[in-house]
Amino acid sequence: MSKRPVIGIIGNSYLINDNYPVHAGGRMNSDAVACVAGGMPLIVPSDPRFVSVDELLEACDGFLLTGGRPNVHPEEYGEAPTEAHGAFDRARDAITLPLVRACIERGQPVLGICRGFQEVNVALGGTLHPEIRDLPGRDNHRMPPDGTLEEKFALRHVVRFTRGGVFHRLMGAQEVMTNTLHGQGVVRPGQGIVIDGYAPDQTPEALYVEGARGFALAVQWHPEWNAANDPVSRPLFTAFGEAARAWASGRSNPALQSA
């Protein structure tokens, strides 16, 4: 068995039983990385007290920016926090935002999911809206409060990609069905951010970084759910894994850098 590329999975801070602090990552993230991308999943304690961006760049071949309940702090994009912005994790912000910028500069593969989608945008100077369901004409994209995991992660809306763009070529389809479990959304794209897919209500759902030297894609939905079987998730994680293997072997993978 050849050596697998190491994929750093950004962990989230949680309290077990309301008093025991942990850094954790959803098992479905590890499953998608190991079984579809073909990488070795490594949970990252996303706190600058424990790790530095430079150390992570040397230890890992690619990074998965996971979803999570805490949101990017609005001060990171020049706005004051309000109750609508929800909970925050400033320690994760301190790791992921400079990590995104470093990966893009180096060409090191990075894949953003949900909060990770928002982190990529904010890292490059973009802004977010705290509650997109409050905007005129927008739908409620939040996770259903009740039901099984299967019901919460069920496919709920279409995402339409730019014809001939990065995601259209990757998926082999211009329209796909995705789940949706988020409250915030992109307002102003950051420098180099290309919104390559939208929900029917025009909520941004897929992006890439134009001019990036390597794989730099992000999606607002959760492709880690049922990644091995879902026809949308599988090519995304497969391409991410290929890019990580290319990085590990000292090669770049320009196929999905830009349109």
mmCIF file of C-alpha atoms in Angstrom:
data_model
loop_
_atom_site.group_PDB
_atom_site.id
_atom_site.type_symbol
_atom_site.label_atom_id
_atom_site.label_comp_id
_atom_site.label_asym_id
_atom_site.label_seq_id
_atom_site.Cartn_x
_atom_site.Cartn_y
_atom_site.Cartn_z
ATOM 1 C CA MET A 1 0.000 0.000 0.000
ATOM 2 C CA SER A 2 1.445 3.356 -1.034
ATOM 3 C CA LYS A 3 1.740 6.093 1.533
ATOM 4 C CA ARG A 4 -1.425 8.127 1.784
ATOM 5 C CA PRO A 5 -1.340 11.934 1.760
ATOM 6 C CA VAL A 6 -2.008 13.440 5.174
ATOM 7 C CA ILE A 7 -5.180 15.527 5.254
ATOM 8 C CA GLY A 8 -5.516 17.908 8.174
ATOM 9 C CA ILE A 9 -9.158 18.019 9.245
ATOM 10 C CA ILE A 10 -9.836 21.254 11.107
ATOM 11 C CA GLY A 11 -11.307 20.329 14.474
ATOM 12 C CA ASN A 12 -13.956 22.198 16.410
ATOM 13 C CA SER A 13 -14.048 22.980 20.133
ATOM 14 C CA TYR A 14 -16.791 21.268 22.119
ATOM 15 C CA LEU A 15 -17.748 20.571 25.703
ATOM 16 C CA ILE A 16 -18.641 16.989 26.570
ATOM 17 C CA ASN A 17 -21.312 16.881 29.273
ATOM 18 C CA ASP A 18 -21.042 20.682 29.457
ATOM 19 C CA ASN A 19 -17.724 20.607 31.306
ATOM 20 C CA TYR A 20 -15.048 18.578 29.467
ATOM 21 C CA PRO A 21 -13.388 20.532 26.623
ATOM 22 C CA VAL A 22 -12.342 18.658 23.475
ATOM 23 C CA HIS A 23 -11.261 19.249 19.909
ATOM 24 C CA ALA A 24 -13.288 16.983 17.634
ATOM 25 C CA GLY A 25 -14.153 16.268 14.026
ATOM 26 C CA GLY A 26 -17.214 14.519 12.650
ATOM 27 C CA ARG A 27 -16.625 10.881 11.792
ATOM 28 C CA MET A 28 -18.158 11.435 8.347
ATOM 29 C CA ASN A 29 -15.323 13.873 7.557
ATOM 30 C CA SER A 30 -12.723 11.224 8.342
ATOM 31 C CA ASP A 31 -14.686 8.670 6.345
ATOM 32 C CA ALA A 32 -14.806 10.921 3.274
ATOM 33 C CA VAL A 33 -11.097 11.693 3.528
ATOM 34 C CA ALA A 34 -10.004 8.091 4.065
ATOM 35 C CA CYS A 35 -12.455 6.185 1.869
ATOM 36 C CA VAL A 36 -13.071 8.602 -1.004
ATOM 37 C CA ALA A 37 -10.122 11.008 -1.111
ATOM 38 C CA GLY A 38 -7.716 8.210 -0.184
ATOM 39 C CA GLY A 39 -5.953 10.296 2.454
ATOM 40 C CA MET A 40 -4.950 9.758 6.058
ATOM 41 C CA PRO A 41 -7.274 11.907 8.214
ATOM 42 C CA LEU A 42 -5.596 13.884 10.981
ATOM 43 C CA ILE A 43 -7.746 15.966 13.351
ATOM 44 C CA VAL A 44 -6.204 19.392 13.938
ATOM 45 C CA PRO A 45 -6.671 21.115 17.318
ATOM 46 C CA SER A 46 -7.482 24.486 15.797
ATOM 47 C CA ASP A 47 -5.992 26.732 18.430
ATOM 48 C CA PRO A 48 -2.750 28.744 18.072
ATOM 49 C CA ARG A 49 -1.794 27.756 21.638
ATOM 50 C CA PHE A 50 -1.190 24.220 20.386
ATOM 51 C CA VAL A 51 -0.246 24.425 16.716
ATOM 52 C CA SER A 52 1.063 27.010 14.293
ATOM 53 C CA VAL A 53 0.169 27.495 10.653
ATOM 54 C CA ASP A 54 3.778 26.829 9.627
ATOM 55 C CA GLU A 55 3.800 23.523 11.490
ATOM 56 C CA LEU A 56 0.537 22.456 9.901
ATOM 57 C CA LEU A 57 1.758 23.300 6.409
ATOM 58 C CA GLU A 58 4.765 21.034 6.939
ATOM 59 C CA ALA A 59 2.844 18.201 8.605
ATOM 60 C CA CYS A 60 -0.056 17.928 6.135
ATOM 61 C CA ASP A 61 -0.459 17.606 2.390
ATOM 62 C CA GLY A 62 -3.921 19.161 2.267
ATOM 63 C CA PHE A 63 -6.608 20.584 4.527
ATOM 64 C CA LEU A 64 -10.328 20.030 4.975
ATOM 65 C CA LEU A 65 -12.036 23.060 6.514
ATOM 66 C CA THR A 66 -15.064 21.518 8.175
ATOM 67 C CA GLY A 67 -18.426 22.903 9.160
ATOM 68 C CA GLY A 68 -19.145 23.842 12.760
ATOM 69 C CA ARG A 69 -21.684 25.639 14.924
ATOM 70 C CA PRO A 70 -19.496 28.652 15.831
ATOM 71 C CA ASN A 71 -19.286 31.268 13.094
ATOM 72 C CA VAL A 72 -16.383 33.350 11.851
ATOM 73 C CA HIS A 73 -16.228 36.414 14.066
ATOM 74 C CA PRO A 74 -17.552 39.446 12.144
ATOM 75 C CA GLU A 75 -14.602 41.558 13.271
ATOM 76 C CA GLU A 76 -12.585 39.440 10.821
ATOM 77 C CA TYR A 77 -14.494 41.173 8.003
ATOM 78 C CA GLY A 78 -14.861 44.583 9.590
ATOM 79 C CA GLU A 79 -18.264 44.354 11.265
ATOM 80 C CA ALA A 80 -19.462 44.448 14.851
ATOM 81 C CA PRO A 81 -20.916 41.263 16.380
ATOM 82 C CA THR A 82 -24.659 41.064 16.994
ATOM 83 C CA GLU A 83 -26.910 38.428 18.505
ATOM 84 C CA ALA A 84 -27.731 37.232 14.989
ATOM 85 C CA HIS A 85 -24.093 36.285 14.404
ATOM 86 C CA GLY A 86 -24.380 33.462 16.957
ATOM 87 C CA ALA A 87 -21.468 31.799 18.744
ATOM 88 C CA PHE A 88 -17.815 32.262 17.797
ATOM 89 C CA ASP A 89 -14.497 30.406 17.955
ATOM 90 C CA ARG A 90 -11.731 33.001 17.772
ATOM 91 C CA ALA A 91 -9.054 30.330 18.217
ATOM 92 C CA ARG A 92 -10.218 28.549 15.063
ATOM 93 C CA ASP A 93 -10.344 31.883 13.216
ATOM 94 C CA ALA A 94 -6.728 32.484 14.234
ATOM 95 C CA ILE A 95 -5.665 29.212 12.591
ATOM 96 C CA THR A 96 -7.906 28.822 9.562
ATOM 97 C CA LEU A 97 -7.845 32.316 8.081
ATOM 98 C CA PRO A 98 -4.037 32.568 7.761
ATOM 99 C CA LEU A 99 -3.940 28.869 6.818
ATOM 100 C CA VAL A 100 -6.235 29.509 3.842
ATOM 101 C CA ARG A 101 -4.070 32.386 2.648
ATOM 102 C CA ALA A 102 -0.895 30.311 3.009
ATOM 103 C CA CYS A 103 -2.365 27.331 1.149
ATOM 104 C CA ILE A 104 -3.458 29.511 -1.752
ATOM 105 C CA GLU A 105 -0.060 31.195 -1.952
ATOM 106 C CA ARG A 106 1.784 27.857 -1.842
ATOM 107 C CA GLY A 107 -0.623 25.878 -4.020
ATOM 108 C CA GLN A 108 -1.306 23.453 -1.170
ATOM 109 C CA PRO A 109 -4.747 21.802 -1.545
ATOM 110 C CA VAL A 110 -7.614 23.108 0.562
ATOM 111 C CA LEU A 111 -11.296 22.149 0.500
ATOM 112 C CA GLY A 112 -13.837 24.210 2.451
ATOM 113 C CA ILE A 113 -17.194 22.934 3.684
ATOM 114 C CA CYS A 114 -19.980 25.136 5.111
ATOM 115 C CA ARG A 115 -18.128 27.238 7.707
ATOM 116 C CA GLY A 116 -15.020 26.375 5.699
ATOM 117 C CA PHE A 117 -16.686 27.912 2.622
ATOM 118 C CA GLN A 118 -17.211 31.086 4.624
ATOM 119 C CA GLU A 119 -13.658 30.984 6.007
ATOM 120 C CA VAL A 120 -12.159 30.901 2.514
ATOM 121 C CA ASN A 121 -14.197 33.966 1.574
ATOM 122 C CA VAL A 122 -13.370 35.907 4.742
ATOM 123 C CA ALA A 123 -9.665 34.971 4.543
ATOM 124 C CA LEU A 124 -9.508 36.737 1.185
ATOM 125 C CA GLY A 125 -11.374 39.859 2.301
ATOM 126 C CA GLY A 126 -14.998 38.857 1.702
ATOM 127 C CA THR A 127 -18.003 39.434 3.951
ATOM 128 C CA LEU A 128 -20.883 37.362 5.325
ATOM 129 C CA HIS A 129 -24.517 37.902 6.262
ATOM 130 C CA PRO A 130 -25.381 36.478 9.691
ATOM 131 C CA GLU A 131 -28.826 35.127 8.781
ATOM 132 C CA ILE A 132 -29.605 34.794 5.099
ATOM 133 C CA ARG A 133 -33.187 33.626 5.702
ATOM 134 C CA ASP A 134 -33.908 37.202 6.823
ATOM 135 C CA LEU A 135 -32.975 38.604 3.413
ATOM 136 C CA PRO A 136 -35.828 39.318 0.946
ATOM 137 C CA GLY A 137 -36.427 36.412 -1.390
ATOM 138 C CA ARG A 138 -34.083 34.018 0.410
ATOM 139 C CA ASP A 139 -34.984 30.577 1.741
ATOM 140 C CA ASN A 140 -34.239 29.004 5.118
ATOM 141 C CA HIS A 141 -31.072 26.965 4.570
ATOM 142 C CA ARG A 142 -30.675 25.898 8.188
ATOM 143 C CA MET A 143 -30.561 22.284 9.326
ATOM 144 C CA PRO A 144 -34.006 20.928 10.223
ATOM 145 C CA PRO A 145 -34.294 20.994 14.036
ATOM 146 C CA ASP A 146 -35.821 17.525 14.262
ATOM 147 C CA GLY A 147 -35.447 14.163 12.589
ATOM 148 C CA THR A 148 -32.782 11.532 11.992
ATOM 149 C CA LEU A 149 -29.357 12.285 10.530
ATOM 150 C CA GLU A 150 -30.637 10.953 7.226
ATOM 151 C CA GLU A 151 -33.485 13.449 7.327
ATOM 152 C CA LYS A 152 -31.273 16.357 8.370
ATOM 153 C CA PHE A 153 -28.699 15.662 5.642
ATOM 154 C CA ALA A 154 -31.278 14.852 2.954
ATOM 155 C CA LEU A 155 -30.968 16.538 -0.438
ATOM 156 C CA ARG A 156 -33.055 19.713 -0.334
ATOM 157 C CA HIS A 157 -32.307 22.002 -3.257
ATOM 158 C CA VAL A 158 -30.621 22.353 -6.618
ATOM 159 C CA VAL A 159 -27.268 24.058 -7.100
ATOM 160 C CA ARG A 160 -26.643 25.421 -10.590
ATOM 161 C CA PHE A 161 -23.037 25.857 -11.730
ATOM 162 C CA THR A 162 -21.575 28.232 -14.289
ATOM 163 C CA ARG A 163 -21.634 26.559 -17.689
ATOM 164 C CA GLY A 164 -18.149 25.296 -18.517
ATOM 165 C CA GLY A 165 -16.821 26.377 -15.119
ATOM 166 C CA VAL A 166 -14.727 24.499 -12.590
ATOM 167 C CA PHE A 167 -17.620 22.742 -10.850
ATOM 168 C CA HIS A 168 -19.506 21.979 -14.080
ATOM 169 C CA ARG A 169 -16.396 20.231 -15.412
ATOM 170 C CA LEU A 170 -15.747 18.465 -12.122
ATOM 171 C CA MET A 171 -19.295 17.170 -11.673
ATOM 172 C CA GLY A 172 -20.074 16.531 -15.317
ATOM 173 C CA ALA A 173 -23.399 18.293 -14.760
ATOM 174 C CA GLN A 174 -24.516 21.906 -14.596
ATOM 175 C CA GLU A 175 -27.218 21.217 -11.993
ATOM 176 C CA VAL A 176 -26.944 18.960 -8.944
ATOM 177 C CA MET A 177 -28.944 18.283 -5.795
ATOM 178 C CA THR A 178 -27.410 19.059 -2.416
ATOM 179 C CA ASN A 179 -28.271 19.171 1.267
ATOM 180 C CA THR A 180 -28.289 22.462 3.172
ATOM 181 C CA LEU A 181 -27.454 23.078 6.847
ATOM 182 C CA HIS A 182 -26.255 26.665 7.204
ATOM 183 C CA GLY A 183 -27.515 30.000 8.470
ATOM 184 C CA GLN A 184 -24.889 32.433 7.218
ATOM 185 C CA GLY A 185 -23.948 33.201 3.645
ATOM 186 C CA VAL A 186 -21.532 35.129 1.468
ATOM 187 C CA VAL A 187 -22.424 38.756 0.753
ATOM 188 C CA ARG A 188 -19.309 40.172 -0.936
ATOM 189 C CA PRO A 189 -16.802 37.744 -2.449
ATOM 190 C CA GLY A 190 -13.199 38.183 -1.390
ATOM 191 C CA GLN A 191 -10.282 38.914 -3.710
ATOM 192 C CA GLY A 192 -10.005 36.209 -6.343
ATOM 193 C CA ILE A 193 -13.146 34.429 -5.132
ATOM 194 C CA VAL A 194 -15.331 33.246 -8.002
ATOM 195 C CA ILE A 195 -18.849 32.165 -7.059
ATOM 196 C CA ASP A 196 -19.332 29.205 -9.389
ATOM 197 C CA GLY A 197 -22.667 27.852 -8.136
ATOM 198 C CA TYR A 198 -25.914 29.211 -6.696
ATOM 199 C CA ALA A 199 -29.028 27.871 -5.011
ATOM 200 C CA PRO A 200 -32.397 28.769 -6.628
ATOM 201 C CA ASP A 201 -32.713 31.758 -4.256
ATOM 202 C CA GLN A 202 -29.295 33.021 -5.455
ATOM 203 C CA THR A 203 -27.442 32.030 -2.291
ATOM 204 C CA PRO A 204 -23.787 31.339 -3.196
ATOM 205 C CA GLU A 205 -23.080 27.608 -2.887
ATOM 206 C CA ALA A 206 -19.789 26.847 -4.652
ATOM 207 C CA LEU A 207 -16.598 28.840 -5.110
ATOM 208 C CA TYR A 208 -13.032 28.587 -6.301
ATOM 209 C CA VAL A 209 -10.070 30.932 -6.013
ATOM 210 C CA GLU A 210 -9.126 32.308 -9.407
ATOM 211 C CA GLY A 211 -5.400 32.223 -10.032
ATOM 212 C CA ALA A 212 -4.703 29.861 -7.140
ATOM 213 C CA ARG A 213 -1.613 27.729 -7.714
ATOM 214 C CA GLY A 214 -3.403 24.579 -6.557
ATOM 215 C CA PHE A 215 -6.729 23.058 -5.541
ATOM 216 C CA ALA A 216 -8.726 25.772 -3.738
ATOM 217 C CA LEU A 217 -12.437 24.926 -3.812
ATOM 218 C CA ALA A 218 -15.237 25.291 -1.284
ATOM 219 C CA VAL A 219 -18.929 24.451 -1.052
ATOM 220 C CA GLN A 220 -21.663 25.720 1.246
ATOM 221 C CA TRP A 221 -23.375 22.320 1.553
ATOM 222 C CA HIS A 222 -22.080 19.202 3.363
ATOM 223 C CA PRO A 223 -20.576 16.763 0.829
ATOM 224 C CA GLU A 224 -19.025 14.623 3.582
ATOM 225 C CA TRP A 225 -22.432 13.051 4.154
ATOM 226 C CA ASN A 226 -22.643 9.765 2.205
ATOM 227 C CA ALA A 227 -19.577 10.848 0.243
ATOM 228 C CA ALA A 228 -18.762 7.402 -1.131
ATOM 229 C CA ASN A 229 -22.178 7.006 -2.756
ATOM 230 C CA ASP A 230 -23.345 10.526 -3.566
ATOM 231 C CA PRO A 231 -22.658 11.455 -7.220
ATOM 232 C CA VAL A 232 -21.891 15.059 -6.227
ATOM 233 C CA SER A 233 -19.722 14.367 -3.179
ATOM 234 C CA ARG A 234 -17.642 11.580 -4.680
ATOM 235 C CA PRO A 235 -15.992 13.545 -7.530
ATOM 236 C CA LEU A 236 -15.307 16.468 -5.200
ATOM 237 C CA PHE A 237 -13.437 14.347 -2.647
ATOM 238 C CA THR A 238 -11.772 12.283 -5.369
ATOM 239 C CA ALA A 239 -10.343 15.420 -6.984
ATOM 240 C CA PHE A 240 -9.263 16.732 -3.579
ATOM 241 C CA GLY A 241 -7.444 13.465 -2.876
ATOM 242 C CA GLU A 242 -5.707 13.555 -6.248
ATOM 243 C CA ALA A 243 -4.513 17.082 -5.557
ATOM 244 C CA ALA A 244 -3.200 16.073 -2.114
ATOM 245 C CA ARG A 245 -1.310 13.112 -3.601
ATOM 246 C CA ALA A 246 0.198 15.392 -6.223
ATOM 247 C CA TRP A 247 1.307 17.809 -3.506
ATOM 248 C CA ALA A 248 2.765 14.975 -1.420
ATOM 249 C CA SER A 249 4.784 13.746 -4.391
ATOM 250 C CA GLY A 250 6.111 17.219 -5.119
ATOM 251 C CA ARG A 251 3.888 17.875 -8.121
ATOM 252 C CA SER A 252 1.164 20.459 -8.603
ATOM 253 C CA ASN A 253 -2.268 19.653 -9.992
ATOM 254 C CA PRO A 254 -3.426 22.569 -12.132
ATOM 255 C CA ALA A 255 -6.527 20.897 -13.556
ATOM 256 C CA LEU A 256 -8.948 22.545 -11.127
ATOM 257 C CA GLN A 257 -7.186 25.791 -10.339
ATOM 258 C CA SER A 258 -9.421 28.078 -12.353
ATOM 259 C CA ALA A 259 -11.994 28.121 -15.097
#
